[in-house]
Amino acid sequence: MRKIYLTIILAMGLMITSCDYLLDIEPEYTQDAENFFDTPEDYERALVGVYDLLQTSYLHIWIGEIASDNSIAGGESVNDTRGLHEIDNMTHGGVNTELRDIMRWNYAGIARANYIFEHKDKIDFEGKDQILAEAKFLRAYYHFVLTTYFGDVPLVVDRRLSLSEVSSSERTPRVQVYAQIEQDLIDAINVLPDQQAETGRITKGAAIALLGKVQLYQNKFGDAAQTLDRIISQNVAGYDLFPDFSTLFYVVNENNSEDVFTIQYSGQQGGDYGCFVCLQGNPAVGFHGVRQYNGPLYGDGNSYNLPTQDLYDYFDGNDPRREATLLDIDAFIAAQPNSGDISYAVGAGGHTGYYNNKYIKRLDERGLPDDDLTSPLNYRVIRYADVLLMAAEAFQQSGNDDRARTELNKVRQRVGMPAINSSGTQLLQDIYRERRLELSGEGYRFFDLVRTGRAADVIQGFVPGKHELFPIPQVEIDLAGGNWQQNPNY
């Protein structure tokens, strides 16, 4: 949706998210409902505002990898984004900038969606049902992020909460949050088209895929298999695996047949370190770059989210995804004809020798200054390979090993790896293994380990009964008048 939300809601003075409170969305020069929602264009502009909070997805790439065995925090020092280092070490608590941003920014997205639903009946016009369907998808996605991170969270639907109401609100049981997410997605599926004329807008396939993922996260394996099979068997949108995995994460290959739910970014607007939520570029890409790098292909960066030796060793040496996923910087330099002229620096925040090669700054993909923050590289929230692997897991868990192997081996065939012929428990382990091989660097690993009960076995410092969820930011507990209890053992 790059064409739409580059003209973000800033231009009209509507619903800018305050940094002072997670549900405070009206700025000094706000327009109220009495002089807004009078035309179809007003609803469209409000929807742009709901989409805009997707720009903060770089945090999911970081936290989903750094909290797992896939990567370390890295950066200039342990005091540089201290919250990421605490998550890396499993020492995070209720005072954590990154976790606070996750809560506030996703609730801001929900509040913007609810602002539309408060006034959904003010006028009628052709196309309003699709605007509401897209808003429901986005509200479902923001709620899904919140409950995945924090468990029970206040469920806010169809209206914004006044400040007086916040102090008396309570956290909603997770099962109810999931029920609302599923209902929003079902409603969206019934309206959304299979394809959109404007790149980046939510489609029926994206909503089906997210519903299948939500069901998988609840261990509703039969439902998830049935839902995800709608994409695979019907496939009206023409989803397919991109043939060249090695260049899949290049800007030139964006918005291809593998994209199911993709967040669009642009390098055409500058940015600064004072407001990451204001960015139109993908900051993860620059932050993942090699510190003070001077050489071919790559741009320099801040050496965040550094893959581990354990992840590198996990790959078979013949698997082309290893090189596509991890940049071995020393091996890369040694292979260059002018290797003696290439240099880079190591940050005090840690060094593994590897960099996230999927989301990394390349010289021909740089945006406007500061180009650490303005990469045009999109974030693939759900791609077709993930759909196939989720379906494989759901089919195996619901007793259909044949179908599970079929979907699993489609992913392996794309990269020339031999077919898997296992069954039962071993097949499930093979599917889990394939998820790490296929999706590393994309922000899924920690949540995969948690939802499948494997986190304590592989994440150093992980405490069962505690680290399955992240702590509620203490400032939000305080602002809610102490009515929100902290998650267990924090």
mmCIF file of C-alpha atoms in Angstrom, residues 172-345:
data_model
loop_
_atom_site.group_PDB
_atom_site.id
_atom_site.type_symbol
_atom_site.label_atom_id
_atom_site.label_comp_id
_atom_site.label_asym_id
_atom_site.label_seq_id
_atom_site.Cartn_x
_atom_site.Cartn_y
_atom_site.Cartn_z
ATOM 1 C CA THR A 172 -9.355 -9.418 28.844
ATOM 2 C CA PRO A 173 -8.755 -13.195 28.960
ATOM 3 C CA ARG A 174 -6.724 -14.311 25.981
ATOM 4 C CA VAL A 175 -9.412 -16.684 24.755
ATOM 5 C CA GLN A 176 -11.797 -13.746 24.332
ATOM 6 C CA VAL A 177 -9.163 -11.724 22.512
ATOM 7 C CA TYR A 178 -8.609 -14.627 20.137
ATOM 8 C CA ALA A 179 -12.353 -14.941 19.581
ATOM 9 C CA GLN A 180 -12.552 -11.282 18.565
ATOM 10 C CA ILE A 181 -9.519 -11.671 16.288
ATOM 11 C CA GLU A 182 -11.110 -14.642 14.552
ATOM 12 C CA GLN A 183 -14.432 -12.849 14.138
ATOM 13 C CA ASP A 184 -12.769 -9.777 12.657
ATOM 14 C CA LEU A 185 -10.853 -11.947 10.198
ATOM 15 C CA ILE A 186 -13.921 -13.975 9.208
ATOM 16 C CA ASP A 187 -15.809 -10.741 8.589
ATOM 17 C CA ALA A 188 -12.920 -9.442 6.495
ATOM 18 C CA ILE A 189 -12.643 -12.665 4.470
ATOM 19 C CA ASN A 190 -16.318 -12.433 3.523
ATOM 20 C CA VAL A 191 -15.776 -9.014 1.914
ATOM 21 C CA LEU A 192 -12.166 -8.670 0.734
ATOM 22 C CA PRO A 193 -11.257 -9.390 -2.902
ATOM 23 C CA ASP A 194 -8.710 -11.968 -3.982
ATOM 24 C CA GLN A 195 -6.602 -9.238 -5.546
ATOM 25 C CA GLN A 196 -6.345 -5.493 -5.037
ATOM 26 C CA ALA A 197 -5.680 -2.906 -7.725
ATOM 27 C CA GLU A 198 -3.370 -1.077 -5.334
ATOM 28 C CA THR A 199 -0.275 -2.940 -4.191
ATOM 29 C CA GLY A 200 -0.111 -3.496 -0.450
ATOM 30 C CA ARG A 201 -3.781 -3.380 0.389
ATOM 31 C CA ILE A 202 -5.084 -6.350 2.323
ATOM 32 C CA THR A 203 -6.572 -9.188 0.279
ATOM 33 C CA LYS A 204 -8.767 -12.165 1.069
ATOM 34 C CA GLY A 205 -5.690 -14.426 0.955
ATOM 35 C CA ALA A 206 -3.912 -12.354 3.588
ATOM 36 C CA ALA A 207 -6.930 -12.578 5.882
ATOM 37 C CA ILE A 208 -7.251 -16.346 5.397
ATOM 38 C CA ALA A 209 -3.538 -16.832 6.066
ATOM 39 C CA LEU A 210 -3.656 -14.769 9.249
ATOM 40 C CA LEU A 211 -6.736 -16.651 10.430
ATOM 41 C CA GLY A 212 -4.916 -19.945 9.863
ATOM 42 C CA LYS A 213 -1.941 -18.654 11.823
ATOM 43 C CA VAL A 214 -4.164 -17.477 14.683
ATOM 44 C CA GLN A 215 -5.791 -20.922 14.808
ATOM 45 C CA LEU A 216 -2.401 -22.644 14.754
ATOM 46 C CA TYR A 217 -1.216 -20.516 17.672
ATOM 47 C CA GLN A 218 -4.235 -21.798 19.638
ATOM 48 C CA ASN A 219 -3.490 -25.441 18.717
ATOM 49 C CA LYS A 220 -6.709 -25.599 16.694
ATOM 50 C CA PHE A 221 -4.944 -27.847 14.233
ATOM 51 C CA GLY A 222 -7.967 -29.161 12.364
ATOM 52 C CA ASP A 223 -9.364 -25.653 11.884
ATOM 53 C CA ALA A 224 -5.969 -24.322 10.845
ATOM 54 C CA ALA A 225 -5.492 -27.112 8.294
ATOM 55 C CA GLN A 226 -8.893 -26.426 6.782
ATOM 56 C CA THR A 227 -8.317 -22.670 6.702
ATOM 57 C CA LEU A 228 -4.831 -22.795 5.201
ATOM 58 C CA ASP A 229 -5.946 -25.366 2.657
ATOM 59 C CA ARG A 230 -8.288 -22.741 1.216
ATOM 60 C CA ILE A 231 -5.236 -20.818 0.068
ATOM 61 C CA ILE A 232 -3.361 -23.848 -1.237
ATOM 62 C CA SER A 233 -6.183 -25.698 -2.982
ATOM 63 C CA GLN A 234 -8.231 -22.800 -4.296
ATOM 64 C CA ASN A 235 -5.346 -20.317 -4.794
ATOM 65 C CA VAL A 236 -7.397 -17.844 -6.789
ATOM 66 C CA ALA A 237 -4.721 -15.204 -6.180
ATOM 67 C CA GLY A 238 -2.029 -17.353 -7.809
ATOM 68 C CA TYR A 239 0.361 -17.649 -4.860
ATOM 69 C CA ASP A 240 3.537 -19.571 -5.584
ATOM 70 C CA LEU A 241 7.083 -19.981 -4.321
ATOM 71 C CA PHE A 242 9.522 -17.537 -5.882
ATOM 72 C CA PRO A 243 12.031 -19.692 -7.803
ATOM 73 C CA ASP A 244 15.260 -17.997 -6.658
ATOM 74 C CA PHE A 245 15.501 -17.987 -2.869
ATOM 75 C CA SER A 246 18.909 -16.259 -3.017
ATOM 76 C CA THR A 247 17.350 -13.031 -4.327
ATOM 77 C CA LEU A 248 13.903 -13.286 -2.769
ATOM 78 C CA PHE A 249 14.687 -10.545 -0.252
ATOM 79 C CA TYR A 250 15.979 -8.036 -2.792
ATOM 80 C CA VAL A 251 13.948 -4.905 -3.528
ATOM 81 C CA VAL A 252 13.871 -5.766 -7.221
ATOM 82 C CA ASN A 253 11.903 -8.937 -6.415
ATOM 83 C CA GLU A 254 9.335 -7.412 -4.080
ATOM 84 C CA ASN A 255 5.594 -7.945 -4.450
ATOM 85 C CA ASN A 256 5.939 -11.247 -6.259
ATOM 86 C CA SER A 257 3.762 -14.363 -6.143
ATOM 87 C CA GLU A 258 5.151 -15.431 -2.748
ATOM 88 C CA ASP A 259 3.843 -12.347 -0.961
ATOM 89 C CA VAL A 260 0.651 -13.043 0.981
ATOM 90 C CA PHE A 261 0.733 -10.338 3.668
ATOM 91 C CA THR A 262 3.485 -7.809 3.108
ATOM 92 C CA ILE A 263 4.130 -4.438 4.737
ATOM 93 C CA GLN A 264 5.194 -1.875 2.156
ATOM 94 C CA TYR A 265 8.065 0.515 2.795
ATOM 95 C CA SER A 266 9.518 3.421 0.842
ATOM 96 C CA GLY A 267 12.948 5.029 0.669
ATOM 97 C CA GLN A 268 11.549 8.286 -0.703
ATOM 98 C CA GLN A 269 11.090 10.062 2.622
ATOM 99 C CA GLY A 270 13.838 10.940 5.075
ATOM 100 C CA GLY A 271 13.802 10.090 8.742
ATOM 101 C CA ASP A 272 15.596 10.702 11.998
ATOM 102 C CA TYR A 273 16.321 8.805 15.184
ATOM 103 C CA GLY A 274 13.881 10.892 17.197
ATOM 104 C CA CYS A 275 10.694 9.251 15.902
ATOM 105 C CA PHE A 276 10.816 5.707 14.587
ATOM 106 C CA VAL A 277 7.022 5.532 14.433
ATOM 107 C CA CYS A 278 7.132 8.391 11.914
ATOM 108 C CA LEU A 279 9.278 6.512 9.399
ATOM 109 C CA GLN A 280 8.167 5.381 5.951
ATOM 110 C CA GLY A 281 11.340 3.344 5.428
ATOM 111 C CA ASN A 282 12.274 0.027 7.051
ATOM 112 C CA PRO A 283 14.826 0.847 9.784
ATOM 113 C CA ALA A 284 15.680 -2.798 10.499
ATOM 114 C CA VAL A 285 17.545 -3.000 7.207
ATOM 115 C CA GLY A 286 20.004 -0.240 8.009
ATOM 116 C CA PHE A 287 20.369 -1.330 11.611
ATOM 117 C CA HIS A 288 21.291 -4.832 10.413
ATOM 118 C CA GLY A 289 24.101 -3.478 8.242
ATOM 119 C CA VAL A 290 27.791 -4.098 8.843
ATOM 120 C CA ARG A 291 29.277 -1.440 11.114
ATOM 121 C CA GLN A 292 31.539 1.049 9.292
ATOM 122 C CA TYR A 293 31.630 -1.251 6.302
ATOM 123 C CA ASN A 294 33.550 -0.073 3.246
ATOM 124 C CA GLY A 295 33.286 -2.473 0.334
ATOM 125 C CA PRO A 296 31.089 -3.865 -2.443
ATOM 126 C CA LEU A 297 27.407 -4.839 -2.457
ATOM 127 C CA TYR A 298 26.484 -3.839 1.107
ATOM 128 C CA GLY A 299 26.032 -0.515 2.836
ATOM 129 C CA ASP A 300 27.294 0.216 6.320
ATOM 130 C CA GLY A 301 25.004 -0.024 9.320
ATOM 131 C CA ASN A 302 24.685 -0.550 13.052
ATOM 132 C CA SER A 303 25.322 -4.320 13.430
ATOM 133 C CA TYR A 304 22.073 -5.220 15.195
ATOM 134 C CA ASN A 305 20.367 -8.613 15.327
ATOM 135 C CA LEU A 306 23.450 -10.710 14.581
ATOM 136 C CA PRO A 307 22.842 -14.377 13.708
ATOM 137 C CA THR A 308 24.522 -16.965 15.903
ATOM 138 C CA GLN A 309 27.024 -19.682 15.121
ATOM 139 C CA ASP A 310 24.361 -22.141 16.224
ATOM 140 C CA LEU A 311 22.074 -20.960 13.433
ATOM 141 C CA TYR A 312 24.846 -21.144 10.851
ATOM 142 C CA ASP A 313 25.709 -24.704 11.915
ATOM 143 C CA TYR A 314 22.040 -25.698 11.773
ATOM 144 C CA PHE A 315 22.057 -25.524 7.972
ATOM 145 C CA ASP A 316 23.277 -28.313 5.754
ATOM 146 C CA GLY A 317 26.300 -27.093 3.809
ATOM 147 C CA ASN A 318 24.440 -27.784 0.565
ATOM 148 C CA ASP A 319 21.399 -25.734 1.538
ATOM 149 C CA PRO A 320 21.427 -22.481 -0.478
ATOM 150 C CA ARG A 321 19.311 -20.834 2.208
ATOM 151 C CA ARG A 322 22.321 -20.643 4.529
ATOM 152 C CA GLU A 323 24.131 -18.086 2.404
ATOM 153 C CA ALA A 324 20.896 -16.275 1.546
ATOM 154 C CA THR A 325 19.985 -16.031 5.228
ATOM 155 C CA LEU A 326 23.360 -15.348 6.845
ATOM 156 C CA LEU A 327 26.131 -13.111 5.593
ATOM 157 C CA ASP A 328 29.463 -14.571 6.742
ATOM 158 C CA ILE A 329 31.281 -11.268 6.538
ATOM 159 C CA ASP A 330 34.836 -12.579 6.697
ATOM 160 C CA ALA A 331 34.189 -15.272 4.096
ATOM 161 C CA PHE A 332 32.479 -12.725 1.867
ATOM 162 C CA ILE A 333 35.420 -10.322 2.084
ATOM 163 C CA ALA A 334 37.964 -13.069 1.481
ATOM 164 C CA ALA A 335 36.171 -14.016 -1.742
ATOM 165 C CA GLN A 336 36.413 -10.493 -3.194
ATOM 166 C CA PRO A 337 39.235 -9.632 -5.626
ATOM 167 C CA ASN A 338 40.072 -6.475 -3.684
ATOM 168 C CA SER A 339 39.677 -8.005 -0.232
ATOM 169 C CA GLY A 340 42.575 -6.005 1.203
ATOM 170 C CA ASP A 341 40.723 -2.758 0.561
ATOM 171 C CA ILE A 342 37.538 -3.829 2.358
ATOM 172 C CA SER A 343 37.092 -2.979 6.020
ATOM 173 C CA TYR A 344 34.489 -3.007 8.766
ATOM 174 C CA ALA A 345 34.242 -2.460 12.520
#
